[in-house]
Amino acid sequence: MPMHTLANWITQRHLRPKTITAYTTTFSANKPFPHLEIREFLHPHHLKPLLNTLATQPFTTKETDLYHFTQTNDLASTTNPLLHQFHQFFASPALTTYLKHLTGLDLTPGT
């Protein structure tokens, strides 16, 4: 997935070299463990339709004595075109490479 596809999904300011350098520094320095909070990460033209589409998906409750949450079916098997596109973006080598630059972690695309 080429960089122009990242620019299609990610808000442009998060793709600027200075911003990426700042994120890398922040990620490493954050305590008590390395982490980032990136606000307005997804481009708005995808975010609203994506949220609306997710709201129509069936959710299943998962619960034990340690946790309680709801989840959808695996996005890898979705038949919804928008969710399929989002899954392709999220599992792409381009996004993995971008996140490697931010974190320094060795990530594998599609996992």
Coordinates of C-alpha atoms in Angstrom, one line a residue:
M1 CA 0.0 0.0 0.0
P2 CA 1.8 3.2 -1.1
M3 CA 2.1 6.3 0.9
H4 CA -0.7 8.0 -1.0
T5 CA -3.0 5.4 0.5
L6 CA -1.8 6.3 4.0
A7 CA -2.6 9.9 3.1
N8 CA -6.0 8.8 2.1
W9 CA -6.7 7.3 5.5
I10 CA -4.5 9.3 7.9
T11 CA -4.9 13.0 8.6
Q12 CA -2.0 14.7 6.7
R13 CA -0.3 16.3 9.7
H14 CA 0.5 12.9 11.1
L15 CA 2.5 12.1 8.0
R16 CA 4.9 15.0 8.2
P17 CA 8.5 14.1 8.9
K18 CA 8.7 16.6 11.8
T19 CA 5.6 15.1 13.4
I20 CA 6.9 11.5 12.9
T21 CA 10.1 12.5 14.6
A22 CA 8.2 14.1 17.5
Y23 CA 6.0 11.0 17.9
T24 CA 9.1 8.8 18.0
T25 CA 10.6 10.8 20.8
T26 CA 7.4 11.0 22.7
F27 CA 6.7 7.3 22.4
S28 CA 10.1 6.4 23.8
A29 CA 9.9 9.0 26.6
N30 CA 6.3 8.3 27.9
K31 CA 6.0 6.6 31.3
P32 CA 5.3 4.2 32.8
F33 CA 5.7 2.5 29.5
P34 CA 6.3 3.7 25.9
H35 CA 3.0 4.8 24.3
L36 CA 1.4 7.4 22.1
E37 CA -2.0 9.1 22.0
I38 CA -2.6 10.4 18.5
R39 CA -5.8 12.5 18.2
E40 CA -7.7 12.9 15.0
F41 CA -5.6 10.2 13.4
L42 CA -8.0 9.0 10.8
H43 CA -9.1 11.3 8.0
P44 CA -12.6 12.7 8.8
H45 CA -14.0 11.6 5.4
H46 CA -13.4 8.0 6.4
L47 CA -14.0 8.3 10.2
K48 CA -17.7 9.2 10.2
P49 CA -18.8 6.6 7.6
L50 CA -16.6 4.0 9.4
L51 CA -18.2 4.8 12.8
N52 CA -21.7 4.7 11.3
T53 CA -21.0 1.3 9.6
L54 CA -19.5 -0.2 12.8
A55 CA -22.6 0.9 14.7
T56 CA -24.7 -1.3 12.4
Q57 CA -22.6 -4.4 13.0
P58 CA -23.7 -7.1 15.4
F59 CA -21.7 -7.2 18.6
T60 CA -21.1 -10.2 20.9
T61 CA -20.5 -9.8 24.6
K62 CA -17.3 -11.4 26.0
E63 CA -17.0 -11.7 29.8
T64 CA -15.0 -13.3 32.6
D65 CA -14.3 -12.3 36.1
L66 CA -11.4 -10.2 34.8
Y67 CA -13.0 -8.4 31.9
H68 CA -16.2 -7.5 30.1
F69 CA -16.4 -6.1 26.5
T70 CA -18.3 -6.4 23.3
Q71 CA -16.8 -7.2 19.9
T72 CA -17.8 -7.6 16.3
N73 CA -16.9 -10.5 14.0
D74 CA -13.4 -10.5 12.7
L75 CA -13.0 -7.6 10.1
A76 CA -10.9 -9.9 7.9
S77 CA -14.0 -11.8 7.0
T78 CA -16.4 -8.9 6.7
T79 CA -18.5 -8.5 3.5
N80 CA -19.1 -4.8 4.1
P81 CA -17.0 -2.9 1.5
L82 CA -16.0 0.0 3.8
L83 CA -15.0 -2.3 6.7
H84 CA -13.1 -4.5 4.2
Q85 CA -11.2 -1.4 2.9
F86 CA -10.5 -0.4 6.5
H87 CA -9.2 -3.8 7.4
Q88 CA -6.9 -3.8 4.3
F89 CA -5.5 -0.4 5.4
F90 CA -5.1 -1.5 9.0
A91 CA -3.3 -4.7 8.1
S92 CA -1.2 -3.1 5.3
P93 CA 2.6 -3.1 5.1
A94 CA 2.4 0.7 4.6
L95 CA 0.7 1.2 8.0
T96 CA 3.0 -1.3 9.6
T97 CA 6.0 0.5 8.3
Y98 CA 4.6 3.9 9.5
L99 CA 4.0 2.4 13.0
K100 CA 7.6 0.9 13.0
H101 CA 8.9 4.4 12.4
L102 CA 6.9 5.8 15.3
T103 CA 7.7 3.1 17.8
G104 CA 10.9 1.3 16.7
L105 CA 9.0 -1.9 17.3
D106 CA 9.4 -4.8 14.9
L107 CA 5.8 -5.3 13.6
T108 CA 4.5 -7.7 11.1
P109 CA 1.9 -6.6 8.5
G110 CA -1.5 -8.2 8.7
T111 CA -1.3 -9.3 12.3

